[in-house]
Amino acid sequence: MADQSNAPKPGPDALVDIYRRMLRVERNDDAIRKTIRRGRLTMPYYSARGQEVIPATIGHLLNDEDQICTIYRGIQDMVAKDMPLRPLWAEIAGRVDGTCKGKGGPMHLTYPEMGVMVTTGIVGSSMPIANGLAWAAQMDGSSRVVVAFFGDGASNIGAFHESLNLASLWKLPVIFVCPNNGYGEHTAYDVATSVDKISTRAISYGMPGFTVDGNDPDDMYAHMAVAIERARAGEGPTLLECKTFRFLGHVLGDDDFYIPKEVKEAAIANDPLPALRARLIAEGHASEELLAAMQADLEAEIADAEAFGMASPLPSVDELRRDVFAEEIAA
């Protein structure tokens, strides 16, 4: 961990907003899983339940112009950035009102209007794309920063090393965020990775790297706020390894036999969502009534989005050939 004696700290309003974003992620995740199990959605789904602090804190600190590139477990990252849920649900349902007209599905969600630039199913490919977007921000002189999300398994592929090297060389305004949940698909971290901390790899590329408690909003806030400040100031990239745990298997339907039972039970017992809720009440930042009303509002928003998405029409057969080649525009 970095020295946090003078680190930025989230105030009461920030903590309440981080909790709201966490709850939005968790409630939406729960709704998606229920809809799949009821047979109303047919899609691969990679739940990030248990990891909500990471995207919620980042979503709080970014603005609408800041951009993110995320991965197949990245619906949480978009929801935490306050992306509208109607087009998100329409897309995962394969409907025309979706973000990609129903042709991308859950692995290719995008919403550039709020900086959600790409979702990719290719391991590690969020990073080189984020570099390109960060280079564009650097070239046009904007203050935008770009966040590249990737899993711990992706830190062992070439795109990780190439992206960190280039970002450092060019001092790109990009932040590499690795939610390290301890398992790359079905493989435990220490079975496949030679370093005890992914953050130490930042040394090779001349950039700051920190291992952060990804279940602690104070630790996440302190490190992410500084990383964003550095990027905006033209000081280059930062690597954040955010230690966390996913409560479910790699993909919905995975029985997670490879996770020791006692490890999983301990993680769930320390669920960061109710822990932050209890803290908000104990420290006087929010009342039971406020948080109950917040949850009701979020559940209503999600129910509306689900109904909208499922009621949207399916794409026509004509859409098969659209968005593949440039179309002639009549003069």
Coordinates of C-alpha atoms in Angstrom, one line a residue:
M1 CA 0.0 0.0 0.0
A2 CA 1.1 3.6 -0.6
D3 CA 1.7 6.0 2.3
Q4 CA -1.7 7.6 2.8
S5 CA -0.8 10.2 5.5
N6 CA -1.7 13.0 3.2
A7 CA -3.9 11.0 0.8
P8 CA -7.3 12.3 -0.4
K9 CA -10.2 11.0 1.6
P10 CA -13.8 10.6 0.6
G11 CA -16.2 12.9 2.5
P12 CA -19.7 11.9 3.7
D13 CA -21.3 12.9 0.4
A14 CA -18.7 11.0 -1.6
L15 CA -19.2 7.9 0.6
V16 CA -23.0 8.0 0.1
D17 CA -22.5 8.3 -3.7
I18 CA -20.1 5.5 -3.8
Y19 CA -22.6 3.3 -1.9
R20 CA -25.4 4.4 -4.3
R21 CA -23.2 3.2 -7.2
M22 CA -22.3 0.0 -5.5
L23 CA -26.0 -0.7 -4.8
R24 CA -26.9 0.1 -8.4
V25 CA -24.3 -2.4 -9.6
E26 CA -25.5 -5.1 -7.1
R27 CA -29.2 -4.6 -7.8
N28 CA -28.7 -4.7 -11.6
D29 CA -26.5 -7.8 -11.3
D30 CA -29.2 -9.5 -9.2
A31 CA -31.9 -8.6 -11.8
I32 CA -29.8 -9.9 -14.7
R33 CA -29.1 -13.2 -13.0
K34 CA -32.8 -13.7 -12.1
T35 CA -33.9 -12.9 -15.7
I36 CA -31.4 -15.4 -17.1
R37 CA -32.5 -18.1 -14.7
R38 CA -36.2 -17.5 -15.6
G39 CA -35.3 -18.2 -19.2
R40 CA -36.1 -14.6 -20.5
L41 CA -32.4 -13.9 -21.4
T42 CA -30.0 -16.2 -23.2
M43 CA -26.5 -14.9 -22.8
P44 CA -23.2 -15.7 -21.2
Y45 CA -22.9 -13.6 -18.0
Y46 CA -19.9 -12.9 -15.8
S47 CA -21.1 -11.6 -12.5
A48 CA -18.8 -9.3 -10.5
R49 CA -20.8 -9.6 -7.3
G50 CA -18.5 -8.7 -4.4
Q51 CA -16.3 -6.4 -6.4
E52 CA -18.6 -3.3 -6.3
V53 CA -16.3 -1.0 -4.4
I54 CA -13.8 -0.8 -7.3
P55 CA -16.1 0.5 -10.1
A56 CA -18.2 2.5 -7.8
T57 CA -15.3 4.5 -6.4
I58 CA -13.9 5.0 -9.9
G59 CA -17.3 6.0 -11.3
H60 CA -17.6 8.6 -8.5
L61 CA -14.2 10.2 -9.4
L62 CA -14.5 10.2 -13.2
N63 CA -16.6 12.7 -15.1
D64 CA -18.8 12.1 -18.2
E65 CA -16.0 13.0 -20.6
D66 CA -13.5 10.6 -19.0
Q67 CA -13.5 7.2 -20.8
I68 CA -13.4 3.6 -19.8
C69 CA -12.5 0.4 -21.7
T70 CA -13.7 -2.7 -20.1
I71 CA -14.0 -6.4 -20.4
Y72 CA -16.6 -9.2 -20.4
R73 CA -17.0 -8.8 -16.7
G74 CA -17.5 -5.1 -17.2
I75 CA -21.2 -4.4 -17.0
Q76 CA -20.5 -3.3 -13.4
D77 CA -18.0 -0.7 -14.7
M78 CA -20.7 0.9 -17.0
V79 CA -23.5 0.8 -14.4
A80 CA -21.1 2.4 -11.8
K81 CA -20.4 5.2 -14.3
D82 CA -24.1 5.9 -14.4
M83 CA -24.7 4.7 -17.9
P84 CA -28.5 4.7 -18.7
L85 CA -29.9 1.3 -18.0
R86 CA -32.6 1.2 -20.7
P87 CA -30.2 0.9 -23.7
L88 CA -28.0 -1.5 -21.6
W89 CA -30.9 -3.9 -21.0
A90 CA -32.0 -3.6 -24.6
E91 CA -28.6 -4.6 -25.8
I92 CA -28.1 -7.6 -23.6
A93 CA -31.6 -8.7 -24.7
G94 CA -30.5 -8.3 -28.4
R95 CA -33.0 -5.6 -29.2
V96 CA -32.9 -2.7 -31.6
D97 CA -32.9 -0.1 -28.9
G98 CA -29.7 -1.4 -27.5
T99 CA -26.4 0.5 -27.5
C100 CA -25.3 -1.5 -30.6
K101 CA -28.8 -2.1 -32.0
G102 CA -28.9 -5.5 -30.4
K103 CA -26.0 -6.9 -32.4
G104 CA -23.3 -6.7 -29.8
G105 CA -24.8 -8.3 -26.7
P106 CA -23.3 -8.2 -23.2
M107 CA -19.7 -8.5 -24.5
H108 CA -19.9 -5.5 -26.8
L109 CA -21.7 -2.8 -24.9
T110 CA -20.8 0.8 -25.6
Y111 CA -22.1 4.2 -24.7
P112 CA -19.7 6.9 -25.9
E113 CA -22.0 9.7 -24.7
M114 CA -20.9 8.9 -21.2
G115 CA -17.4 7.7 -22.0
V116 CA -18.2 3.9 -22.1
M117 CA -16.1 3.3 -25.2
V118 CA -15.8 -0.4 -25.6
T119 CA -16.4 -3.8 -24.0
T120 CA -14.3 -6.6 -25.2
G121 CA -14.4 -10.3 -24.9
I122 CA -10.7 -10.7 -25.8
V123 CA -8.6 -11.0 -22.7
G124 CA -6.4 -8.0 -22.2
S125 CA -7.5 -6.0 -25.3
S126 CA -9.0 -3.2 -23.2
M127 CA -5.4 -1.9 -22.6
P128 CA -4.1 -1.1 -26.1
I129 CA -7.5 0.4 -27.0
A130 CA -7.3 2.6 -23.9
N131 CA -3.9 3.7 -25.0
G132 CA -5.2 4.8 -28.3
L133 CA -8.0 6.8 -26.7
A134 CA -5.5 8.3 -24.2
W135 CA -3.3 9.3 -27.1
A136 CA -6.2 11.1 -28.7
A137 CA -6.9 13.0 -25.5
Q138 CA -3.2 14.0 -25.3
M139 CA -3.2 15.1 -29.0
D140 CA -6.3 17.2 -28.7
G141 CA -5.1 18.8 -25.5
S142 CA -8.2 17.8 -23.4
S143 CA -8.1 16.9 -19.8
R144 CA -9.8 13.5 -20.3
V145 CA -8.4 10.4 -18.6
V146 CA -8.9 6.9 -19.7
V147 CA -9.3 3.8 -17.5
A148 CA -8.5 0.3 -18.8
F149 CA -10.1 -2.5 -16.7
F150 CA -8.6 -6.0 -16.9
G151 CA -8.4 -9.1 -14.8
D152 CA -5.4 -10.6 -13.1
G153 CA -5.1 -13.3 -15.8
A154 CA -4.6 -10.6 -18.4
S155 CA -1.5 -9.3 -16.7
N156 CA 0.4 -12.3 -18.1
I157 CA -0.3 -11.6 -21.8
G158 CA 1.7 -9.5 -24.2
A159 CA -0.9 -6.7 -24.5
F160 CA -0.4 -5.9 -20.9
H161 CA 3.3 -5.4 -21.2
E162 CA 3.2 -3.6 -24.5
S163 CA 0.5 -1.3 -23.3
L164 CA 2.3 -0.3 -20.1
N165 CA 5.5 0.2 -21.9
L166 CA 3.9 2.5 -24.5
A167 CA 1.8 4.4 -22.0
S168 CA 4.8 5.2 -19.9
L169 CA 7.0 6.1 -22.9
W170 CA 4.5 8.6 -24.2
K171 CA 3.1 9.6 -20.7
L172 CA -0.4 8.9 -21.7
P173 CA -3.3 9.9 -19.4
V174 CA -4.4 6.3 -18.8
I175 CA -4.9 4.3 -15.6
F176 CA -4.6 0.6 -15.7
V177 CA -7.0 -1.0 -13.2
C178 CA -6.8 -4.7 -12.3
P179 CA -9.5 -6.1 -10.1
N180 CA -7.5 -9.0 -8.8
N181 CA -10.2 -11.5 -7.5
G182 CA -7.7 -14.3 -7.1
Y183 CA -8.8 -16.4 -10.0
G184 CA -8.1 -16.1 -13.7
E185 CA -11.1 -18.0 -15.0
H186 CA -10.7 -21.3 -13.0
T187 CA -7.0 -20.9 -12.1
A188 CA -5.8 -19.6 -8.8
Y189 CA -3.5 -16.6 -9.0
D190 CA -0.4 -18.2 -7.5
V191 CA -0.6 -21.1 -9.9
A192 CA -0.2 -19.0 -13.0
T193 CA 1.6 -15.8 -12.0
S194 CA 5.2 -15.6 -10.9
V195 CA 5.0 -12.3 -8.9
D196 CA 3.3 -11.9 -5.6
K197 CA 1.8 -8.5 -6.6
I198 CA 0.9 -7.4 -10.1
S199 CA 1.6 -3.9 -9.0
T200 CA 5.4 -4.6 -8.9
R201 CA 5.4 -5.0 -12.7
A202 CA 4.9 -1.2 -13.0
I203 CA 8.6 -0.8 -11.9
S204 CA 9.7 -2.3 -15.2
Y205 CA 7.9 0.4 -17.1
G206 CA 8.8 3.4 -15.0
M207 CA 5.3 4.1 -13.7
P208 CA 3.8 4.1 -10.2
G209 CA 2.1 0.9 -9.2
F210 CA 0.1 0.1 -6.1
T211 CA -1.7 -2.8 -4.6
V212 CA -4.9 -1.5 -3.1
D213 CA -7.7 -2.9 -0.9
G214 CA -10.4 -3.1 -3.6
N215 CA -13.0 -3.7 -0.9
D216 CA -12.2 -0.5 1.0
P217 CA -13.6 2.7 -0.5
D218 CA -11.1 4.9 1.4
D219 CA -8.1 3.0 0.0
M220 CA -9.6 3.0 -3.5
Y221 CA -10.4 6.7 -3.3
A222 CA -7.0 7.7 -2.1
H223 CA -5.1 5.9 -4.9
M224 CA -7.5 6.5 -7.7
A225 CA -7.8 10.2 -7.0
V226 CA -4.0 10.6 -7.1
A227 CA -3.8 8.5 -10.3
I228 CA -6.4 10.7 -12.0
E229 CA -4.7 13.9 -10.9
R230 CA -1.4 12.6 -12.3
A231 CA -3.0 11.7 -15.6
R232 CA -4.7 15.1 -16.0
A233 CA -1.5 16.9 -15.2
G234 CA 0.3 15.1 -18.0
E235 CA 2.4 13.0 -15.6
G236 CA 1.5 9.7 -17.3
P237 CA -0.1 6.4 -16.3
T238 CA -0.6 4.5 -13.1
L239 CA -1.1 0.8 -12.4
L240 CA -3.6 -0.1 -9.7
E241 CA -4.0 -3.7 -8.6
C242 CA -7.2 -3.8 -6.6
K243 CA -7.5 -6.9 -4.3
T244 CA -11.0 -8.2 -4.1
F245 CA -13.1 -11.4 -4.4
R246 CA -15.9 -12.5 -6.7
F247 CA -18.7 -14.3 -4.9
L248 CA -19.8 -16.4 -7.9
G249 CA -17.9 -18.6 -10.4
H250 CA -16.1 -17.3 -13.5
V251 CA -19.4 -17.5 -15.5
L252 CA -23.0 -18.0 -14.5
G253 CA -23.5 -21.7 -14.1
D254 CA -19.9 -22.4 -13.0
D255 CA -20.1 -24.3 -9.7
D256 CA -16.8 -22.7 -8.5
F257 CA -15.5 -26.0 -7.2
Y258 CA -12.0 -24.7 -7.5
I259 CA -12.5 -22.0 -4.8
P260 CA -12.0 -23.4 -1.2
K261 CA -15.3 -23.3 0.6
E262 CA -13.8 -21.5 3.7
V263 CA -12.2 -18.8 1.5
K264 CA -15.5 -18.1 -0.2
E265 CA -17.5 -18.1 3.1
A266 CA -15.0 -15.7 4.7
A267 CA -15.3 -13.3 1.7
I268 CA -19.1 -13.3 1.7
A269 CA -19.1 -12.7 5.5
N270 CA -17.1 -9.5 4.8
D271 CA -19.3 -8.4 1.9
P272 CA -18.3 -4.7 1.3
L273 CA -21.8 -3.6 0.4
P274 CA -23.6 -4.1 3.7
A275 CA -20.3 -3.1 5.5
L276 CA -20.4 0.4 3.8
R277 CA -24.2 0.7 4.5
A278 CA -23.6 0.0 8.2
R279 CA -20.7 2.5 8.3
L280 CA -22.9 5.3 6.7
I281 CA -25.5 4.8 9.3
A282 CA -23.0 4.5 12.2
E283 CA -21.1 7.6 11.2
G284 CA -24.3 9.6 10.7
H285 CA -23.8 10.1 6.9
A286 CA -27.1 8.6 6.0
S287 CA -30.3 7.3 7.7
E288 CA -32.0 4.0 7.3
E289 CA -34.9 5.8 5.6
L290 CA -32.6 7.5 3.1
L291 CA -30.9 4.3 2.1
A292 CA -34.2 2.4 1.9
A293 CA -35.6 5.1 -0.4
M294 CA -32.4 5.0 -2.5
Q295 CA -32.7 1.2 -2.9
A296 CA -36.4 1.5 -3.9
D297 CA -35.5 4.2 -6.5
L298 CA -32.8 2.0 -8.0
E299 CA -35.0 -1.1 -8.1
A300 CA -37.7 0.9 -9.9
E301 CA -35.1 2.2 -12.4
I302 CA -33.9 -1.4 -13.1
A303 CA -37.4 -2.8 -13.4
D304 CA -38.2 0.0 -15.9
A305 CA -35.0 -0.8 -17.9
E306 CA -35.7 -4.5 -17.9
A307 CA -39.3 -4.0 -19.2
F308 CA -38.1 -1.5 -21.8
G309 CA -35.3 -3.8 -23.0
M310 CA -37.5 -6.9 -23.3
A311 CA -40.3 -4.9 -25.1
S312 CA -37.9 -3.5 -27.7
P313 CA -38.2 -5.2 -31.1
L314 CA -35.7 -7.7 -32.3
P315 CA -33.4 -6.6 -35.2
S316 CA -34.6 -7.3 -38.7
V317 CA -32.8 -9.7 -41.0
D318 CA -31.6 -6.7 -43.0
E319 CA -29.4 -5.7 -40.1
L320 CA -27.1 -8.7 -40.8
R321 CA -25.4 -6.7 -43.6
R322 CA -25.4 -3.3 -41.9
D323 CA -22.6 -1.8 -39.9
V324 CA -20.1 -4.1 -41.7
F325 CA -19.2 -2.0 -44.7
A326 CA -19.6 1.7 -45.4
E327 CA -22.9 2.4 -47.0
E328 CA -23.3 4.9 -49.9
I329 CA -25.1 8.0 -49.0
A330 CA -27.3 9.5 -51.7
A331 CA -26.3 13.0 -52.8

